[in-house]
PDB file of N, CA and C in Angstrom:
ATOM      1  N   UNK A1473      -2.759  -8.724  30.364  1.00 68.00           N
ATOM      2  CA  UNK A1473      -2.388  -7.845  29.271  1.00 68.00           C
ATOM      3  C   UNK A1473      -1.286  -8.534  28.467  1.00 68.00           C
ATOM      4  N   UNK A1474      -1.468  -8.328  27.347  1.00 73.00           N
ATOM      5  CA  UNK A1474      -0.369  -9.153  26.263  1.00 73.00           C
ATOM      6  C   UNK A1474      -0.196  -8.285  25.430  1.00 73.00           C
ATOM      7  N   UNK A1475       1.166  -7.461  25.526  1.00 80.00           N
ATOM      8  CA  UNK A1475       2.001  -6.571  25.224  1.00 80.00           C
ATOM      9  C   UNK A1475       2.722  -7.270  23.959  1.00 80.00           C
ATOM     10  N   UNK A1476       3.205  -6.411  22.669  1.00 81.00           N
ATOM     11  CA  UNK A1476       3.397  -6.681  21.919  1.00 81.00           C
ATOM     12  C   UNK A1476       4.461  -5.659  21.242  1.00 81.00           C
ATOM     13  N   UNK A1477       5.939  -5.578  20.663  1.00 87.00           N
ATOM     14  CA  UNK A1477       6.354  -4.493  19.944  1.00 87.00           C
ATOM     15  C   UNK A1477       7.051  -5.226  18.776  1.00 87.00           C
ATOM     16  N   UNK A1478       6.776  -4.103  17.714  1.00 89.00           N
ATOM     17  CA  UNK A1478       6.882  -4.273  16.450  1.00 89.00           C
ATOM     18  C   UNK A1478       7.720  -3.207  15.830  1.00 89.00           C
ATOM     19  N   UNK A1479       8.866  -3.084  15.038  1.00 92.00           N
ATOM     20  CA  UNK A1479       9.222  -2.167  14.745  1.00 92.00           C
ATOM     21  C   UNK A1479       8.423  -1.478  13.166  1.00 92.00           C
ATOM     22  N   UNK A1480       8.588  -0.236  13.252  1.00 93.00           N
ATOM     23  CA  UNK A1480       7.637   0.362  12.355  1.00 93.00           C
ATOM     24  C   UNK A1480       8.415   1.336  11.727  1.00 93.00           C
ATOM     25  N   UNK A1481       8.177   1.127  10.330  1.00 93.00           N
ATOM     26  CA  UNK A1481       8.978   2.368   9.349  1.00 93.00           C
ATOM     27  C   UNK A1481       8.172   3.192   8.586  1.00 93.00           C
ATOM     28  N   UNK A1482       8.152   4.619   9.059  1.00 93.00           N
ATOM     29  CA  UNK A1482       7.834   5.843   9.133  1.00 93.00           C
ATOM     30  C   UNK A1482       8.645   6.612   7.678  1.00 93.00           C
ATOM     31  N   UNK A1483       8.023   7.099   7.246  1.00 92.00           N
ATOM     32  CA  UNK A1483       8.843   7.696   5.420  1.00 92.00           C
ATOM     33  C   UNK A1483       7.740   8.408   5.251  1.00 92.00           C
ATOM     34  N   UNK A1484       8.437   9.962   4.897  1.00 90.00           N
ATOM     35  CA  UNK A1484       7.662  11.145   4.368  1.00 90.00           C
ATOM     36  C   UNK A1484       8.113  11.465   2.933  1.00 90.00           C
ATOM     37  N   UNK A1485       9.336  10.371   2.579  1.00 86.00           N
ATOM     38  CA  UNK A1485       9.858  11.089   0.981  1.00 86.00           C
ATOM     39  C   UNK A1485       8.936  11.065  -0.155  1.00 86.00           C
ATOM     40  N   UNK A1486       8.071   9.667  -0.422  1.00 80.00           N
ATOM     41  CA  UNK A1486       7.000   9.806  -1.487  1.00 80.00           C
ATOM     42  C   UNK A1486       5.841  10.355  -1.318  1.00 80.00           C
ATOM     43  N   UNK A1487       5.737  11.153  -0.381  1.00 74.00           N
ATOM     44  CA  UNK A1487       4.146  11.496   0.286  1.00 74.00           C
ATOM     45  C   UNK A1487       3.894  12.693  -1.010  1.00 74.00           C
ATOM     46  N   UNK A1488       5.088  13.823  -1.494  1.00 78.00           N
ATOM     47  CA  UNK A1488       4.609  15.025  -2.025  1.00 78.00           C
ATOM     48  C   UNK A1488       4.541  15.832  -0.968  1.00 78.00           C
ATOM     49  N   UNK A1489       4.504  15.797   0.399  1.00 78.00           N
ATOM     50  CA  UNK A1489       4.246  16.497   1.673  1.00 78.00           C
ATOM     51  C   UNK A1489       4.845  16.069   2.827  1.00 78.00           C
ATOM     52  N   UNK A1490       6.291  17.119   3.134  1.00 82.00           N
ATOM     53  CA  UNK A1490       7.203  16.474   4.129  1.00 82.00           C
ATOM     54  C   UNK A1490       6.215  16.510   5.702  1.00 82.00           C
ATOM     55  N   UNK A1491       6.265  15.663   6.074  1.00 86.00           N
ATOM     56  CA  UNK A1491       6.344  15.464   7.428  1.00 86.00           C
ATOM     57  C   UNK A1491       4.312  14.854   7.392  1.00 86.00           C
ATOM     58  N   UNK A1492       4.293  14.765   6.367  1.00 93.00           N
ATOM     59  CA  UNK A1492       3.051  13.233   6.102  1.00 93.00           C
ATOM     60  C   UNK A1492       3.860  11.958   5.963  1.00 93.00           C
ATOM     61  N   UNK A1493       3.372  11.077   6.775  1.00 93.00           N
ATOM     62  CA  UNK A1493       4.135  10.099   6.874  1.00 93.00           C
ATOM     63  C   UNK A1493       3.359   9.114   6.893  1.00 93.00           C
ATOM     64  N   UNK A1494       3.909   7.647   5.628  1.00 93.00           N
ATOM     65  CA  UNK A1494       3.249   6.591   5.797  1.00 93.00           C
ATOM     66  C   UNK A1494       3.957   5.643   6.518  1.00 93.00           C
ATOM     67  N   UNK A1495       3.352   4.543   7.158  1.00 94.00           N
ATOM     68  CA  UNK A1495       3.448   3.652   8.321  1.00 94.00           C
ATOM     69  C   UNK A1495       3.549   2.223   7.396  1.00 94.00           C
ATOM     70  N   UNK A1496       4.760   1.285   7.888  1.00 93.00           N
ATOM     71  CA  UNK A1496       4.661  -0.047   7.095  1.00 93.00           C
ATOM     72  C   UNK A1496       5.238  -0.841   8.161  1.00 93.00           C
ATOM     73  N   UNK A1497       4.905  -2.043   8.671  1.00 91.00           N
ATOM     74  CA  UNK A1497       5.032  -3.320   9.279  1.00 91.00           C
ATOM     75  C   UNK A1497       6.013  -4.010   8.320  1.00 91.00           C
ATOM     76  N   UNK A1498       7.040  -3.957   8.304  1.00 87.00           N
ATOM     77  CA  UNK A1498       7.465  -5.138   7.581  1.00 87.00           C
ATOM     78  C   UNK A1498       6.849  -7.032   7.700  1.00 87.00           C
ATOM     79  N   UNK A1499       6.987  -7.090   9.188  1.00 87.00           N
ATOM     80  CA  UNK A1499       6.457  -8.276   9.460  1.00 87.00           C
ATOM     81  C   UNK A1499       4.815  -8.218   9.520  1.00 87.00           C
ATOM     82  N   UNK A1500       3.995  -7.317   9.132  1.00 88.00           N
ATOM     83  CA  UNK A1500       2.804  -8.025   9.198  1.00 88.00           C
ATOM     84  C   UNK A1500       2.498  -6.886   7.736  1.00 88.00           C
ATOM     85  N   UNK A1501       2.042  -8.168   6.758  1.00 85.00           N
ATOM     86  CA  UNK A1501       1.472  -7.706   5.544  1.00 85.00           C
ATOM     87  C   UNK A1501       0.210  -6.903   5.795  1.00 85.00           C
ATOM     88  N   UNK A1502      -0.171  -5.948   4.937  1.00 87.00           N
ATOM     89  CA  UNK A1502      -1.365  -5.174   5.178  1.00 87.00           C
ATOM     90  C   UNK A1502      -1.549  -4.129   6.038  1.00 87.00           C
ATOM     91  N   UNK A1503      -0.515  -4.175   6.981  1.00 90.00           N
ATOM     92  CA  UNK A1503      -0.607  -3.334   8.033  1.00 90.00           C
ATOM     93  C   UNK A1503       0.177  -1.797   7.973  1.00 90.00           C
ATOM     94  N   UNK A1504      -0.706  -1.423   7.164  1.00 93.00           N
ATOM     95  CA  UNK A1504      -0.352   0.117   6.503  1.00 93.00           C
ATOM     96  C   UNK A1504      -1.195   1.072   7.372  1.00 93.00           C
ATOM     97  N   UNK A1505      -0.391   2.267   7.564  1.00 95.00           N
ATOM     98  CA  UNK A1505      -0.802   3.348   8.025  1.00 95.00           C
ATOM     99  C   UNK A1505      -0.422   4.745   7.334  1.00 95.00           C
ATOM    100  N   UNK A1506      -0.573   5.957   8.343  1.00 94.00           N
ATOM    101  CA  UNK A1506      -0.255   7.033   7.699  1.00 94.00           C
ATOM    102  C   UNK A1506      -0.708   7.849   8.907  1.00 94.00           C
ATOM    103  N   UNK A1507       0.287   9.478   8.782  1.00 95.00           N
ATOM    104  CA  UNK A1507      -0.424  10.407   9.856  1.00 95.00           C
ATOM    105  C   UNK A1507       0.740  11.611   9.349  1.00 95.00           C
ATOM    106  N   UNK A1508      -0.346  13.086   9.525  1.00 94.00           N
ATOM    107  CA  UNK A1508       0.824  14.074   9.780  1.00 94.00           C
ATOM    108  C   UNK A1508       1.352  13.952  10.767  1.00 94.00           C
ATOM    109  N   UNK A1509       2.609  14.135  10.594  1.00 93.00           N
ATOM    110  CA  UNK A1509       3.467  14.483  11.838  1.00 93.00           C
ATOM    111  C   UNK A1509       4.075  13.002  12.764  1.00 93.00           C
ATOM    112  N   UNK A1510       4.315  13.146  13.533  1.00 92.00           N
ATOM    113  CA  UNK A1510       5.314  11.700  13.774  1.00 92.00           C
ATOM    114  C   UNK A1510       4.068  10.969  15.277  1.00 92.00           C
ATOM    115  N   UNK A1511       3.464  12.162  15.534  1.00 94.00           N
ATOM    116  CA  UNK A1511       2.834  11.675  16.776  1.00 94.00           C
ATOM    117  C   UNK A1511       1.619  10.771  15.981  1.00 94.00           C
ATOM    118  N   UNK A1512       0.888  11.524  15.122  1.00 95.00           N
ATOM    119  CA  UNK A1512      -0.665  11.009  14.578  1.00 95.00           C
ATOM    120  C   UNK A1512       0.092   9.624  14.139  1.00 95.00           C
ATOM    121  N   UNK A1513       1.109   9.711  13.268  1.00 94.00           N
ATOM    122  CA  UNK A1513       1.413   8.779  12.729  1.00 94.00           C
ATOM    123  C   UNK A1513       1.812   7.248  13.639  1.00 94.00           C
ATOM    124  N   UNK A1514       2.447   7.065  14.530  1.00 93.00           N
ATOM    125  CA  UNK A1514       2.724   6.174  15.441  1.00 93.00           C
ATOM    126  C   UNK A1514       1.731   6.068  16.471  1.00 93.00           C
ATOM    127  N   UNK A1515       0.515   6.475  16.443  1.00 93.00           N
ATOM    128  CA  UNK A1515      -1.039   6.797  17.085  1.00 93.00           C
ATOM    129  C   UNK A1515      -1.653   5.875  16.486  1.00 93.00           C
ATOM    130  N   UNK A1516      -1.534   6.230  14.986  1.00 94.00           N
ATOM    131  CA  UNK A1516      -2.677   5.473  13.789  1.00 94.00           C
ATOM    132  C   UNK A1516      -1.509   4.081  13.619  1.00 94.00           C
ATOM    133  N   UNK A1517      -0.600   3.656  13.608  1.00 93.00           N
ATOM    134  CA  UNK A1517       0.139   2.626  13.483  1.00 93.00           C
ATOM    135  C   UNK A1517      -0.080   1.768  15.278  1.00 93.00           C
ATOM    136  N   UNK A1518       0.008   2.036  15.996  1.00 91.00           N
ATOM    137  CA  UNK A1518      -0.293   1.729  17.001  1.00 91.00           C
ATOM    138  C   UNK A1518      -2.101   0.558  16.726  1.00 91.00           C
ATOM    139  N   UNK A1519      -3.046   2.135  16.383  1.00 89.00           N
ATOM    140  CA  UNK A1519      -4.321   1.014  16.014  1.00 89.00           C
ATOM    141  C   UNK A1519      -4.387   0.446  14.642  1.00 89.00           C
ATOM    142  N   UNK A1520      -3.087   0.634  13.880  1.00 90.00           N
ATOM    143  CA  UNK A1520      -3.157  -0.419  12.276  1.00 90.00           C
ATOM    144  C   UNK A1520      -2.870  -2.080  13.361  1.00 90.00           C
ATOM    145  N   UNK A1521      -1.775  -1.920  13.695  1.00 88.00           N
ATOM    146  CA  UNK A1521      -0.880  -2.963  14.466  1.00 88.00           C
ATOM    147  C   UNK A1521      -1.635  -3.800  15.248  1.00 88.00           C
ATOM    148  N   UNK A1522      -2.805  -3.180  16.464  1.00 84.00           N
ATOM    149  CA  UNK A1522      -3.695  -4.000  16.765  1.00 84.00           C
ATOM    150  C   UNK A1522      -4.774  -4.292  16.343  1.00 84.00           C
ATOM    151  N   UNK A1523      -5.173  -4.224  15.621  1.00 83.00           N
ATOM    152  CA  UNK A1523      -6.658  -4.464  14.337  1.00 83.00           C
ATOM    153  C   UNK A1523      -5.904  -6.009  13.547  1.00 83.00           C
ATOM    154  N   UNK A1524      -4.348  -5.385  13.084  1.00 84.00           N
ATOM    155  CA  UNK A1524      -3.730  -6.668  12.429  1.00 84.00           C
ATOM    156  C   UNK A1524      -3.642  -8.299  13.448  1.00 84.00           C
ATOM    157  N   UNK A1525      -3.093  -7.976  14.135  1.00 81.00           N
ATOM    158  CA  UNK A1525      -2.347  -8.906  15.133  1.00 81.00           C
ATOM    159  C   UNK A1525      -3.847  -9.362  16.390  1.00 81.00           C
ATOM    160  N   UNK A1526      -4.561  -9.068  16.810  1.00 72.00           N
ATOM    161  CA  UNK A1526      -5.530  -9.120  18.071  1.00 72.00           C
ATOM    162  C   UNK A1526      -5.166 -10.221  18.413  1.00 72.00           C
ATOM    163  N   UNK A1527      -5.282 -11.243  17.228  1.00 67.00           N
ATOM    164  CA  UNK A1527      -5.495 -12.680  17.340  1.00 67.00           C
ATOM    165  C   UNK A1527      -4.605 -13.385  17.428  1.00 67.00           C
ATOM    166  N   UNK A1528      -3.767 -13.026  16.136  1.00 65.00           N
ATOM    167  CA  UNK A1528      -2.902 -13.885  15.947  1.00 65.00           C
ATOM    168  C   UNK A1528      -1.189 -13.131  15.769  1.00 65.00           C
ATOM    169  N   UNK A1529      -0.558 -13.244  17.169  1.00 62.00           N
ATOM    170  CA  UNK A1529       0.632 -12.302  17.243  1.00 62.00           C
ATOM    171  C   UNK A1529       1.335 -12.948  16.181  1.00 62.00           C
ATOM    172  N   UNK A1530       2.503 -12.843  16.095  1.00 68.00           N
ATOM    173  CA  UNK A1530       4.043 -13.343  15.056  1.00 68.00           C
ATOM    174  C   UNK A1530       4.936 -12.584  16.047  1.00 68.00           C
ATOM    175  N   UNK A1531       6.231 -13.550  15.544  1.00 78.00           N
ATOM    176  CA  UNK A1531       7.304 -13.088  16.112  1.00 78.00           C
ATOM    177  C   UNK A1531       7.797 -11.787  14.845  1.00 78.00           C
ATOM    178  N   UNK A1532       8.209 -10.571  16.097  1.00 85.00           N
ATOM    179  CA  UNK A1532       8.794  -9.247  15.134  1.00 85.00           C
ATOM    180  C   UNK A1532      10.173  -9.734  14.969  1.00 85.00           C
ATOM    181  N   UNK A1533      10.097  -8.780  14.102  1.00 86.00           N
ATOM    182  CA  UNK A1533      11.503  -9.034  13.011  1.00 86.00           C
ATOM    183  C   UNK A1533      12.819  -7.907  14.323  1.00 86.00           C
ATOM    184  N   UNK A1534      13.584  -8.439  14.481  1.00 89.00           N
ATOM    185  CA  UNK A1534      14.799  -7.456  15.659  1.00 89.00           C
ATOM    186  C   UNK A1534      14.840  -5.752  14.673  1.00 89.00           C
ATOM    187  N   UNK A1535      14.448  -5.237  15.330  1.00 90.00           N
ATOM    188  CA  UNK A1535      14.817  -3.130  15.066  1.00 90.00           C
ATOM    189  C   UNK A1535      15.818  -3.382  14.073  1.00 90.00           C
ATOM    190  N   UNK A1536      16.877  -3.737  15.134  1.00 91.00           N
ATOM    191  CA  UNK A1536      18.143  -3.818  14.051  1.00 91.00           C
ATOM    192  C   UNK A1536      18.479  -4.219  12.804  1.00 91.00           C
ATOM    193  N   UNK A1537      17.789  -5.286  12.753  1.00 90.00           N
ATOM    194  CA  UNK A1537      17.312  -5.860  11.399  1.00 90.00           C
ATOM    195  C   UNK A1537      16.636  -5.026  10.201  1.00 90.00           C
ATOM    196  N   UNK A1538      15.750  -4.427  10.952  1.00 90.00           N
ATOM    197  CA  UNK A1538      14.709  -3.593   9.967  1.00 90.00           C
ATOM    198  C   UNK A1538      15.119  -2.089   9.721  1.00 90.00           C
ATOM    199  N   UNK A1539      16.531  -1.780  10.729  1.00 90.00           N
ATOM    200  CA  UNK A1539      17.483  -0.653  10.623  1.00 90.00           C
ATOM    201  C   UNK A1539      18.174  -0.828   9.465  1.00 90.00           C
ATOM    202  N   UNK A1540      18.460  -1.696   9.588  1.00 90.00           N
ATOM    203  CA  UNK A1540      19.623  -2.244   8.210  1.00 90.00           C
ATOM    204  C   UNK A1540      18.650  -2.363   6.740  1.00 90.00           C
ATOM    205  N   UNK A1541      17.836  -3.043   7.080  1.00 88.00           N
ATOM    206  CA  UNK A1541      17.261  -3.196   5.536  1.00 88.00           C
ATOM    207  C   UNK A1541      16.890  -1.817   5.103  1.00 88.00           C
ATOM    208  N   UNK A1542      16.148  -1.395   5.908  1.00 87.00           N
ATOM    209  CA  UNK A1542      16.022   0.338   5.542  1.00 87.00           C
ATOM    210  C   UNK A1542      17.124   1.533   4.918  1.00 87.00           C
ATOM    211  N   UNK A1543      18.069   0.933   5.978  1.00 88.00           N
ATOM    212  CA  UNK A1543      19.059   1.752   5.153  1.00 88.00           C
ATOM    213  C   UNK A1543      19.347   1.920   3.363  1.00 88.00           C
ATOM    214  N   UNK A1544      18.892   0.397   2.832  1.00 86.00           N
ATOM    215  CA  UNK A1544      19.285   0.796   1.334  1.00 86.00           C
ATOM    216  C   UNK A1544      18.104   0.907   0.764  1.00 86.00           C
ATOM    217  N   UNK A1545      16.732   0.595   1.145  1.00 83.00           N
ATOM    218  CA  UNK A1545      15.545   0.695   0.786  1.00 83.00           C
ATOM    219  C   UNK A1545      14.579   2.039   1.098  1.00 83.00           C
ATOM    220  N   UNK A1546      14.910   2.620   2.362  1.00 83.00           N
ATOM    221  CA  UNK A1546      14.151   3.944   2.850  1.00 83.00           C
ATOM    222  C   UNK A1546      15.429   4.309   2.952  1.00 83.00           C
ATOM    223  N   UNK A1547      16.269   4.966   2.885  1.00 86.00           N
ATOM    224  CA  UNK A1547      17.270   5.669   3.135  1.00 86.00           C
ATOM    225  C   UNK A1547      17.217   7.468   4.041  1.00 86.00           C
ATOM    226  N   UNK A1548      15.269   7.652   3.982  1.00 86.00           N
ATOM    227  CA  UNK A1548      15.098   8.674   4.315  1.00 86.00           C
ATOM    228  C   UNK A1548      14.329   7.808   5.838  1.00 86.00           C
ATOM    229  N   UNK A1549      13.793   6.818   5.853  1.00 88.00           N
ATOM    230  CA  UNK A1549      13.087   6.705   7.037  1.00 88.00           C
ATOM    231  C   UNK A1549      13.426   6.251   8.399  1.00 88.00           C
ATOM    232  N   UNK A1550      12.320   6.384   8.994  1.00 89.00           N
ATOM    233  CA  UNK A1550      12.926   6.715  10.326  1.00 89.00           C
ATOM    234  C   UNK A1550      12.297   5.196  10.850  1.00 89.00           C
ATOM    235  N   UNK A1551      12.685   3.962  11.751  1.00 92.00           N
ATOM    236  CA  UNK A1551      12.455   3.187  12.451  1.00 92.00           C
ATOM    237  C   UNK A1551      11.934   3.277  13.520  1.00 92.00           C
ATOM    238  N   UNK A1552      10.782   3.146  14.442  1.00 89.00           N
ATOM    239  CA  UNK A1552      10.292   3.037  15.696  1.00 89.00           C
ATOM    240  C   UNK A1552      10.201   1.890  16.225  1.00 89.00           C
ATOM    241  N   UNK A1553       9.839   2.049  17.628  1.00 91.00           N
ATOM    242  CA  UNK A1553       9.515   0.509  18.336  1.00 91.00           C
ATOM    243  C   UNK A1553       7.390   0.677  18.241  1.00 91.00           C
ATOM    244  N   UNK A1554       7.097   0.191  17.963  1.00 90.00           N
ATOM    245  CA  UNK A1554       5.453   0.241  18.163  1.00 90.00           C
ATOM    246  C   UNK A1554       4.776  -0.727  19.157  1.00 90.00           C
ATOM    247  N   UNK A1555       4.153  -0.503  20.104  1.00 86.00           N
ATOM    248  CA  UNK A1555       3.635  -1.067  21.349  1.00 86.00           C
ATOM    249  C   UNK A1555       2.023  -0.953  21.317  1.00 86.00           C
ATOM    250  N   UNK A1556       1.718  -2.348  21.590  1.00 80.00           N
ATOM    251  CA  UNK A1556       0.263  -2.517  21.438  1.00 80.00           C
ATOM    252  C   UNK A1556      -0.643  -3.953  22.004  1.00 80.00           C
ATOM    253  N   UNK A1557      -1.235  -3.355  23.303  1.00 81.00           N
ATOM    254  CA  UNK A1557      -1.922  -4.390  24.123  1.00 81.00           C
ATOM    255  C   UNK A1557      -3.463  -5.012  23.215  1.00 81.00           C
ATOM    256  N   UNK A1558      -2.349  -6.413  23.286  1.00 77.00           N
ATOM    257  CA  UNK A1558      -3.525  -7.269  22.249  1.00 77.00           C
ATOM    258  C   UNK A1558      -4.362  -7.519  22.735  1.00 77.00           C
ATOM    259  N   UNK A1559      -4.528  -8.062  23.871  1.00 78.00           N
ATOM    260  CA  UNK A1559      -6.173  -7.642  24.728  1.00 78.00           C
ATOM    261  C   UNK A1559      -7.137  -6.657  24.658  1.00 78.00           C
ATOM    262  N   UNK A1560      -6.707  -5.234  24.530  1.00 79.00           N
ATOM    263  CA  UNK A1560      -7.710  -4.161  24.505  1.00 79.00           C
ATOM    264  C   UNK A1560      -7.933  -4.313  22.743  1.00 79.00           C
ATOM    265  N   UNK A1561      -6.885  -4.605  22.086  1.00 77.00           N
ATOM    266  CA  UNK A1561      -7.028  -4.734  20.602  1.00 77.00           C
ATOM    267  C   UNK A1561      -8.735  -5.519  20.437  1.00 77.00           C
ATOM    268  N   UNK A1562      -8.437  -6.556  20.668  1.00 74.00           N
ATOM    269  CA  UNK A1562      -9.345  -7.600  20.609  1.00 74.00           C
ATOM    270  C   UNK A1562     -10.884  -7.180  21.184  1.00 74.00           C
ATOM    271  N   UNK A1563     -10.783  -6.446  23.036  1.00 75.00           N
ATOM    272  CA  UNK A1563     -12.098  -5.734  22.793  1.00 75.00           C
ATOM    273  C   UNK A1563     -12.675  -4.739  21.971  1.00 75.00           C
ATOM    274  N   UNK A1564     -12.076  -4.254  21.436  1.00 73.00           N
ATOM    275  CA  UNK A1564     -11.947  -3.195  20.423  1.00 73.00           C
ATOM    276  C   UNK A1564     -12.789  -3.547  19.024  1.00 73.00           C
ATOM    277  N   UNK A1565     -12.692  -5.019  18.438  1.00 68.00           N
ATOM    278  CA  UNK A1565     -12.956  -5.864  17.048  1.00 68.00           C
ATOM    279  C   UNK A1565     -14.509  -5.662  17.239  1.00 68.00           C
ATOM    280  N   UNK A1566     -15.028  -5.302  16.616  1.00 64.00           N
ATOM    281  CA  UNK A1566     -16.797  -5.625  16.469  1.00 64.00           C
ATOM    282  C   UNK A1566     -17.105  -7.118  15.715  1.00 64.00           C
ATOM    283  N   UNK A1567     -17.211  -7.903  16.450  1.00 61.00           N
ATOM    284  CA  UNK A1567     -17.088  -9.387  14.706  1.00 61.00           C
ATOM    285  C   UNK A1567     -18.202  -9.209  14.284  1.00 61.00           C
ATOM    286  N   UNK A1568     -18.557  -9.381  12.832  1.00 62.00           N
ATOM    287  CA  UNK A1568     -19.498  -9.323  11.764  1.00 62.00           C
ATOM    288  C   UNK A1568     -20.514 -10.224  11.771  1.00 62.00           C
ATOM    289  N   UNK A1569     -21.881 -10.114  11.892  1.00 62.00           N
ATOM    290  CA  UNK A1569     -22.860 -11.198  12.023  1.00 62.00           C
ATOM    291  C   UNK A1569     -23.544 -11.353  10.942  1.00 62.00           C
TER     292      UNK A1569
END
């Protein structure tokens, strides 16, 4: 198993609808999500995160890091740790024939 965490920033201010929340990777481009509520949301970021990464991990950017930048950029959002076994990711991929 090859365990993986990523911190993930969670923001309901531009949604129009508090507590809809979109999902952003700083360190991995593309890797957008979204969910009501904080559970769906870190559920569906969980399978954005391994769909992104299966293959090819990167080093995450430190929480703390992505605490701080947030602060003047999301000022409303909330930071998580996101955890996601790149192995099951990978059985998971259907590849395209």
């Amino acid at each position: 198993m090859r365990t993986i965490v990523y911190p993930a920033v969670l923001d309901d201010t531009e949604n129009g609808e508090k507590g809809y929340y979109t999902v952003e990777f700083s360190d991995v481009l593309g890797a957008l999500s979204e969910g009501h509520g904080l559970a769906e949301a870190l559920c569906n970021a969980e399978q954005t995160l391994g769909l992104a990464l299966y293959d090819v991990p990167n080093q995450p950017t430190p929480i703390n890091e992505v605490i701080d930048f947030c602060k003047g950029k999301y000022p409303n959002a909330r930071v998580y740790p996101v955890a996601m076994d790149l192995d099951a990711a990978a059985g998971e991929v259907k590849p395209v024939s």
